[in-house]
XYZ file of C-alpha atoms in Angstrom:
681
model
C -21.848 -7.920 10.102
C -24.931 -7.174 8.235
C -23.923 -7.234 4.829
C -21.686 -10.541 3.747
C -18.016 -10.796 5.057
C -17.312 -12.249 1.841
C -18.257 -9.383 -0.413
C -15.358 -7.282 -1.490
C -18.815 -4.098 -1.182
C -19.013 -5.143 2.128
C -15.331 -3.606 2.608
C -15.182 -0.903 0.647
C -13.972 -1.666 -2.284
C -15.610 -0.557 -6.684
C -14.748 -3.055 -9.354
C -13.238 -1.109 -12.174
C -12.588 -1.917 -16.189
C -10.739 -0.153 -18.573
C -11.681 -1.495 -21.812
C -10.362 -0.941 -25.148
C -13.040 -2.830 -27.983
C -12.297 -3.674 -31.363
C -13.813 -0.830 -33.308
C -14.797 0.508 -37.277
C -14.575 3.201 -38.456
C -17.389 5.499 -38.852
C -19.831 2.541 -38.197
C -21.665 3.250 -35.471
C -23.673 0.246 -35.284
C -20.908 -1.928 -35.153
C -18.967 -0.304 -32.418
C -22.129 0.463 -30.027
C -22.102 -4.207 -30.061
C -19.012 -4.284 -29.218
C -18.943 -2.073 -26.513
C -22.394 -3.742 -25.447
C -20.565 -7.376 -25.754
C -17.779 -6.142 -23.185
C -20.775 -4.243 -20.954
C -22.178 -7.995 -21.229
C -18.697 -9.478 -20.021
C -17.689 -6.735 -17.546
C -21.842 -7.537 -15.987
C -20.865 -11.589 -15.540
C -17.596 -10.718 -13.686
C -19.066 -8.139 -11.289
C -18.025 -5.089 -12.396
C -19.664 -1.771 -11.249
C -17.511 0.887 -13.589
C -17.106 0.071 -17.370
C -14.473 2.951 -19.087
C -14.575 3.053 -23.060
C -12.220 4.882 -25.941
C -12.752 8.285 -26.298
C -15.536 8.825 -29.763
C -15.595 5.426 -29.673
C -18.774 4.835 -30.748
C -18.055 6.541 -33.802
C -14.734 5.836 -33.890
C -11.562 8.759 -33.377
C -9.958 9.156 -36.397
C -12.486 9.734 -39.001
C -11.290 13.589 -39.851
C -14.203 15.362 -41.333
C -17.024 12.413 -41.140
C -17.531 14.077 -37.923
C -19.566 16.892 -39.354
C -21.578 14.342 -41.761
C -25.456 13.927 -39.943
C -25.867 10.848 -41.551
C -23.235 9.787 -38.698
C -24.450 11.703 -36.052
C -27.958 10.956 -35.690
C -26.506 7.506 -36.118
C -24.583 7.957 -32.669
C -27.285 9.228 -30.823
C -29.514 5.573 -32.438
C -26.958 3.748 -30.551
C -26.757 5.446 -27.909
C -30.049 5.170 -27.081
C -30.078 1.625 -27.770
C -26.931 1.066 -25.049
C -29.422 3.123 -22.480
C -31.970 0.425 -23.249
C -30.362 -2.802 -22.580
C -28.283 -1.246 -19.463
C -31.527 -2.129 -17.421
C -30.134 -5.550 -17.109
C -26.401 -4.416 -16.696
C -25.264 -3.430 -13.048
C -22.094 -1.702 -14.467
C -21.945 2.202 -14.509
C -20.817 2.448 -18.724
C -18.810 5.455 -19.762
C -18.278 5.567 -23.359
C -17.149 8.328 -25.950
C -18.906 10.177 -28.925
C -19.798 12.746 -30.384
C -22.673 15.356 -29.720
C -24.518 18.236 -30.775
C -25.489 21.277 -28.567
C -26.545 24.483 -29.001
C -25.007 25.021 -32.805
C -21.822 23.276 -31.634
C -20.258 19.821 -31.820
C -18.989 18.292 -28.465
C -16.576 15.503 -28.303
C -18.047 13.481 -24.829
C -17.827 11.340 -22.105
C -21.966 10.528 -22.213
C -22.771 8.191 -18.811
C -25.131 5.530 -18.769
C -26.875 3.714 -15.902
C -29.941 1.530 -15.519
C -31.763 2.607 -17.911
C -30.887 6.168 -17.870
C -28.033 8.782 -19.121
C -26.976 10.145 -16.145
C -24.892 12.398 -17.310
C -22.184 14.261 -20.491
C -19.291 15.737 -20.043
C -17.459 17.294 -22.954
C -13.948 17.159 -23.630
C -11.832 20.701 -21.561
C -8.634 20.676 -24.252
C -8.766 20.159 -27.745
C -5.452 19.201 -29.112
C -4.336 21.355 -32.129
C -1.166 20.370 -33.255
C 0.658 18.376 -35.238
C -1.165 15.176 -35.434
C -4.671 16.560 -34.338
C -6.946 19.313 -35.725
C -9.773 18.484 -33.006
C -10.505 22.429 -33.203
C -11.380 21.680 -36.904
C -14.765 19.498 -35.311
C -15.016 20.197 -31.955
C -15.824 23.593 -29.360
C -14.046 23.119 -26.280
C -16.416 22.309 -23.264
C -14.091 24.639 -20.883
C -16.471 26.989 -19.148
C -19.817 25.000 -19.972
C -21.183 24.678 -17.049
C -24.698 24.255 -15.301
C -26.324 23.554 -18.602
C -28.607 20.592 -20.026
C -28.731 19.383 -23.151
C -31.850 17.177 -25.197
C -30.712 14.144 -25.538
C -32.482 10.817 -26.154
C -36.077 12.891 -25.924
C -34.997 14.118 -22.632
C -33.421 16.567 -20.833
C -30.021 15.456 -19.858
C -26.969 16.686 -17.303
C -24.571 18.700 -19.267
C -20.989 20.329 -18.241
C -17.001 19.874 -17.489
C -19.507 19.949 -13.751
C -20.628 16.785 -13.576
C -19.537 14.166 -10.194
C -21.496 10.871 -10.195
C -22.337 8.985 -7.145
C -24.053 5.998 -6.338
C -26.989 7.079 -3.283
C -26.058 3.135 -2.049
C -22.902 1.800 -2.496
C -20.431 4.461 0.013
C -17.811 6.207 -2.102
C -18.352 5.467 -5.124
C -18.495 8.856 -6.849
C -15.800 9.370 -10.011
C -14.941 12.014 -12.582
C -14.464 12.087 -16.479
C -12.354 13.682 -18.815
C -10.916 12.714 -21.759
C -7.900 12.441 -23.753
C -5.721 15.903 -23.794
C -7.197 16.683 -20.694
C -5.075 15.502 -18.591
C -1.878 16.590 -20.624
C -3.053 20.530 -19.768
C -1.237 21.611 -16.848
C -4.828 22.063 -15.774
C -6.606 18.769 -15.323
C -10.050 19.332 -15.412
C -9.704 15.519 -12.874
C -8.050 17.467 -10.113
C -11.219 20.127 -9.281
C -13.311 16.737 -9.483
C -11.341 15.176 -7.309
C -10.924 18.120 -4.828
C -14.823 18.120 -5.493
C -15.310 15.075 -4.000
C -14.476 12.167 -6.663
C -12.538 9.588 -6.061
C -12.616 7.531 -9.191
C -11.178 9.193 -12.456
C -11.733 8.259 -15.494
C -10.109 9.268 -18.868
C -11.783 8.761 -22.082
C -8.783 8.095 -24.546
C -8.255 7.710 -28.168
C -4.374 8.656 -28.318
C -2.283 7.379 -30.761
C 1.052 5.938 -30.500
C 5.231 7.080 -31.536
C 7.723 5.182 -29.725
C 7.969 6.470 -25.869
C 4.563 8.003 -25.675
C 3.628 5.294 -23.551
C 5.905 5.612 -21.313
C 4.084 9.215 -21.056
C 0.284 7.920 -20.510
C 1.997 5.429 -17.682
C 3.989 8.527 -15.677
C 0.830 10.768 -16.275
C -1.974 8.073 -14.927
C 0.226 7.472 -11.975
C 0.985 10.494 -11.116
C -2.678 12.192 -11.065
C -4.020 9.218 -9.161
C -1.127 9.922 -6.867
C -1.912 13.781 -6.674
C -5.090 13.786 -6.284
C -5.675 10.168 -4.285
C -7.550 8.646 -6.436
C -7.763 5.864 -8.929
C -7.474 6.689 -12.254
C -8.619 4.706 -15.191
C -7.156 5.785 -18.686
C -8.490 3.634 -22.285
C -7.336 4.353 -25.095
C -8.490 3.424 -29.127
C -7.858 -0.260 -29.626
C -7.752 -2.577 -33.394
C -10.331 -0.858 -35.715
C -9.249 2.266 -35.639
C -8.053 4.626 -39.150
C -4.174 4.146 -39.957
C -4.145 6.550 -42.748
C -1.709 8.805 -40.375
C -1.802 6.997 -37.201
C -1.371 4.036 -35.380
C -3.224 2.678 -31.667
C -1.622 0.681 -29.104
C -4.884 0.067 -27.401
C -3.449 0.327 -24.084
C -5.354 0.542 -20.796
C -4.747 1.216 -17.139
C -6.285 0.717 -13.810
C -4.033 3.529 -11.183
C -4.803 4.277 -7.775
C -2.682 6.096 -5.135
C 0.144 5.623 -8.110
C 0.405 2.161 -8.160
C -0.318 0.385 -11.183
C -3.950 -2.168 -10.081
C -4.288 -3.439 -13.680
C -3.261 -3.148 -17.718
C -4.312 -4.429 -21.257
C -1.807 -5.836 -23.904
C -0.623 -3.549 -25.686
C -1.329 -3.430 -30.177
C -3.959 -6.199 -29.125
C -5.920 -7.762 -32.328
C -9.113 -8.004 -30.250
C -11.185 -6.375 -27.512
C -9.457 -6.480 -23.717
C -10.226 -5.540 -20.334
C -7.984 -4.390 -17.760
C -10.225 -4.934 -14.272
C -9.405 -4.332 -10.820
C -11.033 -3.794 -6.981
C -10.582 -0.126 -6.077
C -10.555 0.307 -2.877
C -12.397 3.448 -2.371
C -12.654 3.664 1.142
C -9.141 4.065 1.654
C -9.013 6.339 -1.236
C -11.277 8.702 1.024
C -9.348 7.379 4.402
C -5.909 8.853 2.707
C -7.470 12.125 2.026
C -9.026 12.347 5.348
C -5.781 12.133 7.045
C -4.126 14.226 4.560
C -4.571 17.827 4.854
C -2.819 19.081 2.199
C -5.790 17.759 -0.158
C -8.122 19.982 1.302
C -6.327 22.408 1.837
C -5.783 22.010 -2.177
C -9.470 22.168 -2.265
C -10.030 25.028 0.547
C -7.260 27.283 -1.805
C -9.511 26.239 -5.278
C -11.983 27.598 -3.111
C -14.151 24.538 -2.623
C -14.736 22.750 -6.246
C -17.299 21.240 -4.920
C -19.481 24.067 -4.599
C -19.932 24.322 -8.214
C -20.216 20.668 -9.126
C -23.350 19.281 -9.537
C -22.974 15.876 -8.337
C -25.756 13.342 -10.434
C -27.066 10.453 -7.588
C -27.976 7.116 -8.805
C -28.750 3.729 -7.812
C -26.306 1.246 -7.913
C -27.900 -2.138 -6.491
C -24.513 -3.844 -5.891
C -24.999 -7.707 -5.070
C -22.832 -8.040 -1.919
C -22.102 -11.218 -3.644
C -18.533 -12.729 -3.059
C -16.999 -12.999 -6.915
C -13.371 -13.131 -5.634
C -11.342 -10.010 -5.171
C -9.649 -8.676 -8.477
C -6.488 -7.183 -6.243
C -2.890 -7.788 -6.177
C -2.341 -7.819 -2.703
C 1.042 -8.223 -1.063
C 1.247 -10.715 1.822
C 3.882 -8.245 2.892
C 3.732 -5.071 3.317
C 6.860 -3.994 3.802
C 8.179 -6.263 1.100
C 8.072 -6.055 -2.682
C 7.770 -8.932 -4.678
C 9.552 -7.575 -7.152
C 12.833 -8.384 -7.399
C 14.203 -5.094 -8.409
C 11.314 -2.887 -6.064
C 13.098 -5.270 -2.785
C 16.462 -4.497 -3.699
C 15.761 -0.939 -4.558
C 14.027 -0.176 -0.879
C 16.819 -2.274 0.739
C 19.563 0.134 -0.572
C 17.347 2.744 0.182
C 16.094 1.465 3.667
C 19.619 0.559 4.543
C 21.377 3.881 3.657
C 18.811 5.749 5.404
C 20.051 3.804 8.475
C 23.116 4.383 8.299
C 23.021 8.247 7.189
C 21.538 8.481 10.677
C 23.348 6.775 12.485
C 26.401 8.584 11.386
C 24.944 12.092 12.032
C 24.598 10.331 16.066
C 27.611 9.702 15.704
C 28.838 13.551 14.601
C 26.590 15.100 16.599
C 27.368 13.557 19.869
C 31.125 13.118 19.478
C 30.962 9.918 20.633
C 33.929 7.752 20.973
C 32.524 4.244 20.641
C 29.398 2.513 19.897
C 27.909 0.345 22.341
C 25.693 -2.286 21.683
C 24.896 -5.946 22.525
C 24.852 -8.995 20.245
C 22.361 -12.069 20.262
C 22.423 -13.683 17.238
C 19.155 -12.721 16.036
C 18.057 -10.892 13.327
C 17.757 -7.328 14.550
C 20.994 -6.924 16.878
C 22.841 -8.653 13.913
C 21.155 -6.045 11.209
C 22.167 -3.237 13.704
C 25.316 -4.178 13.602
C 25.883 -3.923 10.109
C 24.355 -0.406 9.799
C 27.097 0.543 12.757
C 30.050 -1.512 10.728
C 29.087 1.044 7.561
C 28.656 3.606 9.585
C 31.816 3.603 11.101
C 33.219 3.294 7.709
C 31.738 6.021 6.103
C 32.912 8.025 9.045
C 36.687 7.052 8.597
C 36.254 5.006 12.441
C 38.187 1.979 13.098
C 34.956 -0.514 13.608
C 37.517 -1.841 16.475
C 35.695 1.511 18.163
C 32.281 -0.554 18.197
C 32.139 -2.622 21.358
C 29.831 -5.885 20.826
C 28.671 -7.283 23.865
C 27.160 -11.134 24.010
C 25.674 -11.303 27.677
C 24.312 -15.255 28.308
C 21.199 -15.511 30.255
C 19.811 -18.643 31.745
C 18.750 -19.627 28.249
C 20.769 -18.618 25.868
C 21.994 -21.020 23.672
C 25.078 -22.014 22.535
C 23.858 -21.761 18.994
C 23.053 -17.776 18.942
C 26.253 -17.375 21.032
C 28.828 -18.722 18.946
C 26.886 -16.812 15.824
C 27.067 -13.620 18.370
C 30.776 -14.760 18.454
C 31.259 -15.802 14.735
C 29.866 -12.199 13.381
C 31.598 -10.171 15.680
C 35.012 -11.703 14.960
C 34.539 -11.441 10.592
C 33.125 -7.617 10.961
C 36.143 -6.349 12.830
C 34.072 -5.447 16.345
C 35.518 -5.889 19.576
C 33.427 -8.477 21.581
C 33.653 -9.024 24.386
C 30.981 -11.356 26.600
C 29.615 -10.728 30.176
C 27.507 -13.280 31.462
C 24.738 -11.648 33.976
C 22.726 -15.086 35.719
C 25.860 -14.416 38.954
C 23.894 -10.925 38.897
C 20.475 -11.737 37.871
C 20.433 -14.307 41.243
C 21.693 -11.594 43.224
C 18.919 -9.603 41.778
C 15.844 -12.570 42.390
C 17.598 -12.754 46.241
C 17.752 -9.888 46.920
C 14.139 -9.217 45.665
C 12.562 -12.646 46.921
C 11.906 -14.038 43.940
C 10.916 -17.733 43.572
C 13.583 -18.845 40.846
C 16.566 -17.697 43.525
C 15.946 -21.149 46.066
C 16.022 -23.061 42.943
C 11.730 -23.112 41.880
C 11.119 -23.099 38.078
C 9.133 -19.812 38.243
C 9.443 -18.187 34.820
C 7.202 -15.711 34.986
C 7.011 -12.076 33.571
C 9.463 -10.483 36.526
C 12.296 -13.472 35.471
C 11.536 -13.029 31.770
C 12.671 -8.666 32.580
C 15.182 -9.031 34.899
C 17.520 -10.352 32.587
C 16.550 -8.292 29.746
C 16.943 -4.919 32.389
C 20.432 -5.958 33.305
C 21.505 -6.518 29.586
C 20.202 -3.032 29.634
C 21.674 -1.753 32.318
C 25.500 -3.163 31.854
C 24.938 -1.415 28.119
C 24.943 1.765 29.437
C 26.828 1.703 32.376
C 29.823 0.401 29.642
C 28.835 3.654 26.967
C 29.413 5.569 30.296
C 32.864 4.131 31.135
C 33.878 4.458 27.097
C 32.469 7.357 25.924
C 29.838 6.061 23.859
C 26.348 5.406 22.618
C 23.814 2.886 22.865
C 22.347 1.425 19.911
C 19.143 0.269 20.150
C 18.264 -3.119 18.394
C 14.498 -3.711 18.471
C 12.296 -3.449 15.317
C 9.168 -1.563 14.295
C 6.997 -5.628 14.911
C 7.774 -5.867 18.798
C 7.200 -1.984 18.870
C 3.501 -2.490 18.061
C 3.106 -4.994 19.854
C 4.589 -3.949 23.192
C 7.175 -6.475 22.931
C 9.753 -5.208 25.031
C 10.870 -4.695 28.358
C 9.904 -0.596 29.175
C 12.770 1.152 30.774
C 15.917 -0.506 31.829
C 15.029 -3.219 28.940
C 15.496 -3.255 25.357
C 12.903 -0.576 24.565
C 15.547 1.913 25.573
C 18.776 2.763 24.045
C 20.579 6.268 23.133
C 19.443 6.047 19.302
C 17.838 3.088 17.604
C 18.466 2.200 14.457
C 15.586 -0.631 14.329
C 12.637 1.191 14.757
C 11.019 2.090 11.670
C 11.721 -1.669 10.152
C 9.265 -4.521 10.351
C 10.640 -7.545 11.524
C 9.650 -9.621 8.018
C 11.617 -6.552 5.845
C 14.931 -7.242 8.134
C 15.347 -10.664 6.898
C 15.374 -9.255 3.294
C 17.776 -6.464 4.351
C 20.453 -9.032 5.602
C 19.724 -11.086 2.482
C 20.697 -7.860 0.165
C 23.743 -6.949 2.431
C 25.402 -10.878 2.151
C 24.500 -10.622 -1.626
C 25.961 -6.660 -2.857
C 28.964 -7.794 -0.867
C 27.736 -4.457 1.250
C 30.310 -6.603 4.327
C 33.502 -8.802 3.811
C 32.629 -11.725 2.441
C 33.960 -13.950 5.693
C 30.411 -12.425 7.309
C 28.129 -14.075 4.555
C 28.094 -18.237 6.155
C 27.419 -16.353 9.654
C 24.913 -14.097 8.498
C 23.310 -16.853 6.573
C 23.144 -19.240 9.768
C 21.627 -16.646 11.696
C 18.385 -16.034 8.906
C 18.058 -19.483 9.902
C 17.565 -18.815 12.913
C 14.317 -19.515 15.626
C 12.711 -15.938 16.736
C 13.685 -15.771 20.284
C 14.055 -13.860 23.372
C 15.705 -16.936 24.470
C 15.030 -15.885 28.632
C 13.017 -19.509 29.424
C 14.479 -22.463 29.740
C 13.384 -24.811 26.961
C 11.243 -27.549 28.281
C 10.827 -30.918 28.836
C 10.812 -31.352 25.186
C 13.746 -29.254 24.541
C 11.267 -26.853 23.032
C 12.606 -23.055 22.986
C 10.624 -20.518 24.195
C 8.765 -19.037 20.791
C 8.063 -15.376 20.366
C 5.329 -16.232 17.445
C 3.988 -18.640 19.378
C 3.421 -16.402 22.421
C 2.490 -12.627 19.749
C 1.459 -14.721 17.041
C 3.309 -14.967 13.750
C 4.562 -11.678 12.574
C 4.229 -12.048 8.822
C 0.204 -11.356 10.318
C 0.952 -9.025 12.740
C 3.074 -6.888 10.601
C 0.123 -7.099 7.749
C -2.372 -6.427 10.656
C -0.050 -3.217 11.586
C 0.404 -1.786 8.175
C -3.503 -1.411 6.998
C -4.127 0.107 10.536
C -1.420 2.295 11.306
C -0.945 3.493 7.954
C -4.802 3.343 6.025
C -6.949 3.101 9.393
C -8.380 0.201 7.917
C -11.685 -1.649 10.398
C -10.063 -4.849 11.993
C -12.935 -6.529 9.754
C -11.635 -5.286 6.318
C -8.015 -5.864 7.652
C -9.157 -9.491 8.139
C -10.656 -9.817 4.154
C -7.602 -8.423 3.423
C -5.409 -11.124 4.748
C -7.496 -14.436 4.430
C -7.843 -12.965 0.412
C -3.390 -12.621 1.147
C -3.191 -15.787 3.490
C -5.284 -18.118 2.647
C -3.687 -20.235 -0.203
C -0.099 -20.381 0.054
C 0.151 -21.460 -4.141
C -1.896 -18.256 -4.654
C 0.041 -14.461 -5.570
C 3.151 -13.664 -5.331
C 6.717 -14.086 -2.404
C 9.633 -12.200 -2.174
C 12.568 -13.010 -4.196
C 14.682 -16.066 -2.159
C 11.941 -16.460 0.004
C 12.023 -20.000 1.469
C 9.577 -22.858 0.345
C 9.382 -24.805 3.527
C 8.764 -21.196 5.311
C 5.423 -19.979 2.917
C 2.507 -20.614 4.659
C -1.471 -20.338 4.742
C -3.633 -19.252 7.541
C -7.197 -19.911 7.606
C -9.970 -17.154 8.528
C -10.317 -18.451 12.262
C -6.619 -18.131 12.313
C -6.374 -14.700 11.279
C -8.976 -13.606 13.479
C -7.621 -14.487 16.144
C -4.112 -13.226 15.920
C -5.683 -9.778 14.847
C -7.416 -9.892 18.601
C -3.903 -10.812 19.318
C -2.593 -7.715 17.589
C -5.509 -5.470 18.231
C -5.145 -6.148 22.295
C -1.561 -5.426 22.534
C -1.038 -2.701 20.226
C -3.692 -0.256 21.092
C -5.137 -1.583 25.092
C -1.339 -2.100 25.992
C 1.676 -0.757 25.112
C 1.219 2.508 23.828
C 3.269 4.452 26.701
C 6.398 2.357 25.769
C 6.317 3.761 22.375
C 5.784 7.170 23.778
C 9.319 7.441 25.006
C 10.427 5.394 21.999
C 14.230 7.057 21.298
C 15.884 8.525 18.846
C 16.370 6.569 15.617
C 15.404 7.557 11.597
C 11.989 7.091 10.197
C 12.735 4.442 7.330
C 8.841 3.506 5.513
C 6.035 5.060 4.547
C 3.041 3.959 7.679
C 6.490 2.390 9.386
C 7.059 5.095 12.325
C 5.274 4.508 15.760
C 7.726 7.690 17.377
C 5.262 10.353 19.126
C 7.200 12.704 17.071
C 6.452 10.858 13.762
C 3.308 9.707 12.541
C 1.471 7.892 15.794
C -0.011 9.429 18.073
C -1.958 7.852 20.916
C -3.202 8.002 24.371
C -1.029 5.212 26.751
C -4.043 4.895 28.698
C -6.107 4.163 26.058
C -8.221 1.071 25.119
C -8.649 -1.493 21.906
C -12.880 -2.510 22.510
C -13.328 -0.258 19.759
C -11.428 -2.487 17.521
C -12.269 -6.179 19.184
C -16.084 -5.768 19.251
C -15.924 -4.126 15.513
C -13.911 -7.737 14.620
C -15.791 -10.104 17.190
C -18.907 -8.670 15.433
C -18.030 -8.451 11.906
C -15.514 -11.207 11.095
C -17.433 -15.096 11.245
């Protein structure tokens, strides 16, 4: 890698800060000093971009003092001081100030970097209702484009048509709007985003009344989501005049609708909300969403009417850590309330999908293989709820346990206990005699007593089970319910055709392995099934993940799926970031290293067993990521190209060729493996 692996700037991140400095009413010198103090703190913390409140250099609530020449001149003096000080500071500073131009006063955002004023953006929409009287002092910025103003003895780009872009740090581009602008039906930041800005800055004063903070949060999240951008918001903090108003200093950073960082409200001192924004991911998200570019076209391509102000940012490429909360389990929220909501929705999406398929096919029965493992257990739970919804007796669900040469007594007994507890019709078919006949017919060494446990040995068993299920469905006017999950489909860990890859309908095809265990826990916790099934369900959760196709070795160790294809927790992490956002393998490794290197750091999903809280070093992450890339891109696509129907459950969690993922079956993993090898130490 030409740039250091451990540096955030090597992986498309920009460190931002939304700031609320202390302010003094009508005292530009004090306010500039407070701004500079925070700017220096942000420099020490490795910030690239720092946002400050509206009219922060003068204070906002000073009414007619805004029209006093002495104050306005001092504001310009302090801006010049900040410009001089910025020579030795890395962050770009976006500060608020009242500035005069052509006989009018404007409420402005002043953008400063490396000893230079890059541009000045006026506020487009002036509030003049309830407690606001901005038309008394300011001219509106709406329509102000293509102009320059004199500031600090220099001609400075001035207008609402400015987009700021670093020349030496890819995707570091931003635009600015001010307070009321994003309360309007047509926020200027929307056009800035359509013109290419990936970070949107809002300098706000915004007094506080009951309930207003929720409105701000809603607007920030919504604008970042709709514009596929990061949205930085900073409101006035301690020291503003409380003649008639109060201030809570709310500052936040959102990315794609998600809150990344926020300050405490009603502070008594200066604060910063700092986060590393994945601007590369934002660009990729726009690229894969034609609606965004269609909107730009419908708006007349705003990039044609924006002026790009380019600047040298001089990123350090040092290891500055990562100021960003990462989910170890991107398919499993760590917040209990969010996890409950996701489980509720996922389960009911599956139930709704299966219910409709049963109605449409008019199937009398449902046929399912029950192994005593996670996937078939969860599929059976979905089937039971679907039959309840349809008013059909659970006895019409025909569950078959089909022990083979490596089936353990534990999983078989769990399968039987589960079927009995749920009230389905359970039966057992021993596939060993039929498998032996196949081995004899094809001349496999196992038929002669040799311990040859190759892929044929495994697939004969998997294929027979599926063959039986389809014939049983014919016999009982039924539908074969698939149980294989998203993680297995991604890794190709399924037997093609006459095997567990095939079914009439698969409710688990969009569910990651790491989520299924939490869904089963949710079913138990919320009483979705009879209480008698809870003990068996909890026992199944403790079972080692294994296909149980190869007998235990001489030490008694059973066949382990994760020893072959890698830990599902790592592979699901790679699956999410590669298929959902199209990230480079080296970036996925960087994120995984930060998420998984220390089991004591960060959040774990609720009720996650302490004994299962693993950590992985970079070598292990690189190894298993290589396995994922090879299996996903090179040897498994033909299985996904022939997937049975099933409902999409999770964003980024569908590999159906009729849904999220289309790829050639004869592709190669070379590009991805080469990138991994070249750029991950």
